[in-house]
PDB file of C-alpha atoms in Angstrom:
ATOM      1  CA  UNK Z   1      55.963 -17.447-131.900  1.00 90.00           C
ATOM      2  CA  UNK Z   2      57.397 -15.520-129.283  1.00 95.00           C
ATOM      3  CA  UNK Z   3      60.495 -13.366-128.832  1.00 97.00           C
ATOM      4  CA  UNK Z   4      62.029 -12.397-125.831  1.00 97.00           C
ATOM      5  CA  UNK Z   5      64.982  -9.355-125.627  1.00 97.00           C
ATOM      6  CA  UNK Z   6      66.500  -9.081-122.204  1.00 96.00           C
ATOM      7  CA  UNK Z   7      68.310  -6.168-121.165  1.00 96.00           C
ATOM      8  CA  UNK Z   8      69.480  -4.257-117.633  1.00 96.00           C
ATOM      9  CA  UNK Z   9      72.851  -6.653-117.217  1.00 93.00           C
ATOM     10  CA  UNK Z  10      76.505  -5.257-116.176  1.00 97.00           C
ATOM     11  CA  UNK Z  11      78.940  -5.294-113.822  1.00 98.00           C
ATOM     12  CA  UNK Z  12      79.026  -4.145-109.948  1.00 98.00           C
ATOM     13  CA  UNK Z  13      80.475  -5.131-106.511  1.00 98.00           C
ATOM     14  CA  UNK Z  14      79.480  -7.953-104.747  1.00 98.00           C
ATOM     15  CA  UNK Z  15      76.599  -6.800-102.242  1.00 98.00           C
ATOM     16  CA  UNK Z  16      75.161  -4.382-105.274  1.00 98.00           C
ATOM     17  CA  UNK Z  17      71.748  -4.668-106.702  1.00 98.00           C
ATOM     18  CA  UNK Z  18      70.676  -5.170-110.150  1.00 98.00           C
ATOM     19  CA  UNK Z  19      67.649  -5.664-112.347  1.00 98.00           C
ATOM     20  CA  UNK Z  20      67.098  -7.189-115.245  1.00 98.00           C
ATOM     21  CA  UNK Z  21      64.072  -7.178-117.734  1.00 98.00           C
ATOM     22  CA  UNK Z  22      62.828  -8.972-120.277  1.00 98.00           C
ATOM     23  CA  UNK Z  23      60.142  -8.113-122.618  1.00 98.00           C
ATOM     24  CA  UNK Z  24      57.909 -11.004-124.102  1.00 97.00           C
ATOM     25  CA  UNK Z  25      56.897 -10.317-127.759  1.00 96.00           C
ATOM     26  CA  UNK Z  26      53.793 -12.229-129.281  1.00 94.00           C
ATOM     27  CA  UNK Z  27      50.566 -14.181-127.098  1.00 90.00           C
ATOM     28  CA  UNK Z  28      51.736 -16.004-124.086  1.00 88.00           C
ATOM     29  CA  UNK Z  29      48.142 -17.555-123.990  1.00 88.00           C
ATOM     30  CA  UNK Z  30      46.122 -18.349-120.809  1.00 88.00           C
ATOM     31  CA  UNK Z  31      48.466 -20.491-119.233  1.00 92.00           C
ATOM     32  CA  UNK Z  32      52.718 -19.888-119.370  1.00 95.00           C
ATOM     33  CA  UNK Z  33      55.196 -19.689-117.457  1.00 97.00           C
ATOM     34  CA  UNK Z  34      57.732 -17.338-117.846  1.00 97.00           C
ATOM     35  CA  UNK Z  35      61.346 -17.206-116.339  1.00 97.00           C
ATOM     36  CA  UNK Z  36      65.336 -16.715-115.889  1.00 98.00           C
ATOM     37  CA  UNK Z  37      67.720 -19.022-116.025  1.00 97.00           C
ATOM     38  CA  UNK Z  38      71.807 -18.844-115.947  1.00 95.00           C
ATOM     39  CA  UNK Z  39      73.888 -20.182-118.519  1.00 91.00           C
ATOM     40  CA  UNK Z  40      76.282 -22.256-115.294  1.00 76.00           C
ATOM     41  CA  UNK Z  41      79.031 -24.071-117.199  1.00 66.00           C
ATOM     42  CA  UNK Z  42      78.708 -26.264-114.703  1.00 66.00           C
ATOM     43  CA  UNK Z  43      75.000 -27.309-114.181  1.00 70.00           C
ATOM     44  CA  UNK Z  44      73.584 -26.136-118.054  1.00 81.00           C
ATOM     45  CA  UNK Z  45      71.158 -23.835-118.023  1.00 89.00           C
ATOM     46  CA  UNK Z  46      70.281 -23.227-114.245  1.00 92.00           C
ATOM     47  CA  UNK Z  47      67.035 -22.296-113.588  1.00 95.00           C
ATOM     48  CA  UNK Z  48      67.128 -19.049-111.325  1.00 97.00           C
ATOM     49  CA  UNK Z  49      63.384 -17.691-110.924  1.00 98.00           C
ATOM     50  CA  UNK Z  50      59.803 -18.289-112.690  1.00 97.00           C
ATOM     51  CA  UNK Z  51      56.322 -17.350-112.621  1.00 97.00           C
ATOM     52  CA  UNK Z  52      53.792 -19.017-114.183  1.00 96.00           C
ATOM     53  CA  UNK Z  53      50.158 -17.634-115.200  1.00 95.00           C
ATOM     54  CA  UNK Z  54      48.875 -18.727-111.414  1.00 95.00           C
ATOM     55  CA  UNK Z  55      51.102 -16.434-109.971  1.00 95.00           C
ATOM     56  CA  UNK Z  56      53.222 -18.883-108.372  1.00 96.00           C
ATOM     57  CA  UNK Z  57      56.899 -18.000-107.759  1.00 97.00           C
ATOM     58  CA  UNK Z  58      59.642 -20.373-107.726  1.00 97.00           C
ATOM     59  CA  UNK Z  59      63.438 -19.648-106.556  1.00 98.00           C
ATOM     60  CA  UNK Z  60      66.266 -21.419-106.969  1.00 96.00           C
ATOM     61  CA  UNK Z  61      67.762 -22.144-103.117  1.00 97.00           C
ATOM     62  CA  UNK Z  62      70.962 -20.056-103.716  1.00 96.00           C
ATOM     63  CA  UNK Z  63      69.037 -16.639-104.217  1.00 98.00           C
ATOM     64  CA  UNK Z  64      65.712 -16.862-102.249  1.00 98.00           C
ATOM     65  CA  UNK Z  65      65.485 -14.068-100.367  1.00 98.00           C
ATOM     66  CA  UNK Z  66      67.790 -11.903-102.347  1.00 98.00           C
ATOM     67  CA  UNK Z  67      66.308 -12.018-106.062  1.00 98.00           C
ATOM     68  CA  UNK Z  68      62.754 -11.285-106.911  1.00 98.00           C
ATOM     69  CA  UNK Z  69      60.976 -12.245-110.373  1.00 98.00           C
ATOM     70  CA  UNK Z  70      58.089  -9.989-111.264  1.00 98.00           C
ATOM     71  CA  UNK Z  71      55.227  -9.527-114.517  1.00 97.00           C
ATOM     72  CA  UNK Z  72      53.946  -6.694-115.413  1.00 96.00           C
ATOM     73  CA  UNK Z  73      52.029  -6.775-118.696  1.00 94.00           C
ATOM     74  CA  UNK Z  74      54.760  -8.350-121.286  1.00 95.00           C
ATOM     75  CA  UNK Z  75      58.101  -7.556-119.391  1.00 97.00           C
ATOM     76  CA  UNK Z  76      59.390 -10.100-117.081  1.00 98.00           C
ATOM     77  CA  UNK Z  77      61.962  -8.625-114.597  1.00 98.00           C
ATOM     78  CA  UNK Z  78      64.268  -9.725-112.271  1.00 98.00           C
ATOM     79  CA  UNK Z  79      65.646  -7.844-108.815  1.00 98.00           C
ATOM     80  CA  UNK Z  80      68.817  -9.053-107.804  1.00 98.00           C
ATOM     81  CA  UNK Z  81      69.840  -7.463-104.585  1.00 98.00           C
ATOM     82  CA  UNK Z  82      72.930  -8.754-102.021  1.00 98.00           C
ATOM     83  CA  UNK Z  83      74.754  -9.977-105.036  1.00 98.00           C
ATOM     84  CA  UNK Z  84      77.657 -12.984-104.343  1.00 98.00           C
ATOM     85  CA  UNK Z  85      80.602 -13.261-106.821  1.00 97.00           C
ATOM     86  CA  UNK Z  86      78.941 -16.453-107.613  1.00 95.00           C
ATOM     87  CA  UNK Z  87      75.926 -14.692-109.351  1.00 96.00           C
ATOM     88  CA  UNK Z  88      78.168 -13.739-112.495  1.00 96.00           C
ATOM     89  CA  UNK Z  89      76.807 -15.662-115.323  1.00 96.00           C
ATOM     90  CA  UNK Z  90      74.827 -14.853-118.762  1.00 96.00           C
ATOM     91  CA  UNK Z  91      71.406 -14.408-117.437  1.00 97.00           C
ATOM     92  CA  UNK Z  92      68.971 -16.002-120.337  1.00 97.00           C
ATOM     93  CA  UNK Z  93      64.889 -15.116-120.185  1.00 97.00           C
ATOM     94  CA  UNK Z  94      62.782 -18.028-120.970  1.00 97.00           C
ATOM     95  CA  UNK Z  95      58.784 -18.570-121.684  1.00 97.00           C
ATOM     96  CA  UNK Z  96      56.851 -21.606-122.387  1.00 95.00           C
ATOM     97  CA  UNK Z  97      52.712 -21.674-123.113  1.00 93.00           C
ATOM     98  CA  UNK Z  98      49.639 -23.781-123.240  1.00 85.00           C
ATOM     99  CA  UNK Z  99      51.670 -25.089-119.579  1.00 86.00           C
ATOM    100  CA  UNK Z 100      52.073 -23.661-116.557  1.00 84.00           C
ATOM    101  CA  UNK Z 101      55.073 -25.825-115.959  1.00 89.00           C
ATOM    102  CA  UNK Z 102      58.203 -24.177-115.455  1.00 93.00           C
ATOM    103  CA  UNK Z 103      61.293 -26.576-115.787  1.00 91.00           C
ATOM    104  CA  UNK Z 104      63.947 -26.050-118.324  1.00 90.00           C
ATOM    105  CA  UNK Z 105      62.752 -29.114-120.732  1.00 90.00           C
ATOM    106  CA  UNK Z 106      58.950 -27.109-120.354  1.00 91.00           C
ATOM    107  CA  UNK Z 107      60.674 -23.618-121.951  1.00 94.00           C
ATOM    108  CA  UNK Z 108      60.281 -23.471-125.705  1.00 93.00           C
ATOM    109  CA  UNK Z 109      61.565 -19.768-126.321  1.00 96.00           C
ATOM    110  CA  UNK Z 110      64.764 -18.462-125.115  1.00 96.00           C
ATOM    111  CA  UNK Z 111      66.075 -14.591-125.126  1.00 96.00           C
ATOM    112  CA  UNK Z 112      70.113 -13.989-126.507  1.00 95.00           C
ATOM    113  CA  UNK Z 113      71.085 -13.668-122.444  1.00 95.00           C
ATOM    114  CA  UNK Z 114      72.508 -10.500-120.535  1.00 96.00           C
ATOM    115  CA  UNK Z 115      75.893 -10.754-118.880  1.00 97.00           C
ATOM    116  CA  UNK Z 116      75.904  -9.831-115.036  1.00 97.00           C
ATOM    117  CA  UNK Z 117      79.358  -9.963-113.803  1.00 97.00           C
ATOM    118  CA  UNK Z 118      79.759  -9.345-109.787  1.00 98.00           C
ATOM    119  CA  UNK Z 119      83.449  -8.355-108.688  1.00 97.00           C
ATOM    120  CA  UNK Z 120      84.305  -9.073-104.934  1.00 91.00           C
TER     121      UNK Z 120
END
């Protein structure tokens, strides 16, 4: 079992920075993939950022080069810089193992979310 706690959401103007973090309870194995997603109303649960135990990185299109996911030991965070009014969402950490897969249907353990509101 794993459980995951995020933490580090709030509010701020559009072009602020925030980070979130995530920390990973229990064995994520050899090979995972850990990552956040965004509760969209629209799309489901959007997939936002990942990294998997190869190191890879994947970003969604709408926040390369503004958000960066990072691991260090068991916390997973999340650097969102230049942030767009579109960004507000409930922000949801998610982990998968024995894969290093990282689409939604591959995550089996989900965190409660953290809300990140951006005002413009």
């Amino acid at each position: 079992q794993l459980q995951l706690v995020e933490s580090g959401g709030g509010s701020v103007q559009a072009g602020g920075s925030l980070s979130l973090s995530c920390v990973v309870s229990g064995n994520l194995y050899s090979r995972y993939c850990v990552g956040w997603f965004r509760r969209s109303t629209v799309k489901g649960r959007e997939a936002v950022a990942a990294i998997n135990s190869n190191g890879d990185t994947t970003y969604a299109e709408s926040v390369k080069g503004r958000f960066t996911i990072s691991k260090v030991s068991n916390t997973l965070s999340l650097q969102m810089d230049s942030l767009k009014a579109e960004d507000s969402d409930i922000y949801l950490c998610a982990a998968t193992r024995m894969t290093s897969g990282c689409s939604r249907s591959a995550m089996g353990y989900w965190g409660q979310g953290t809300q990140v509101t951006v005002s413009s």
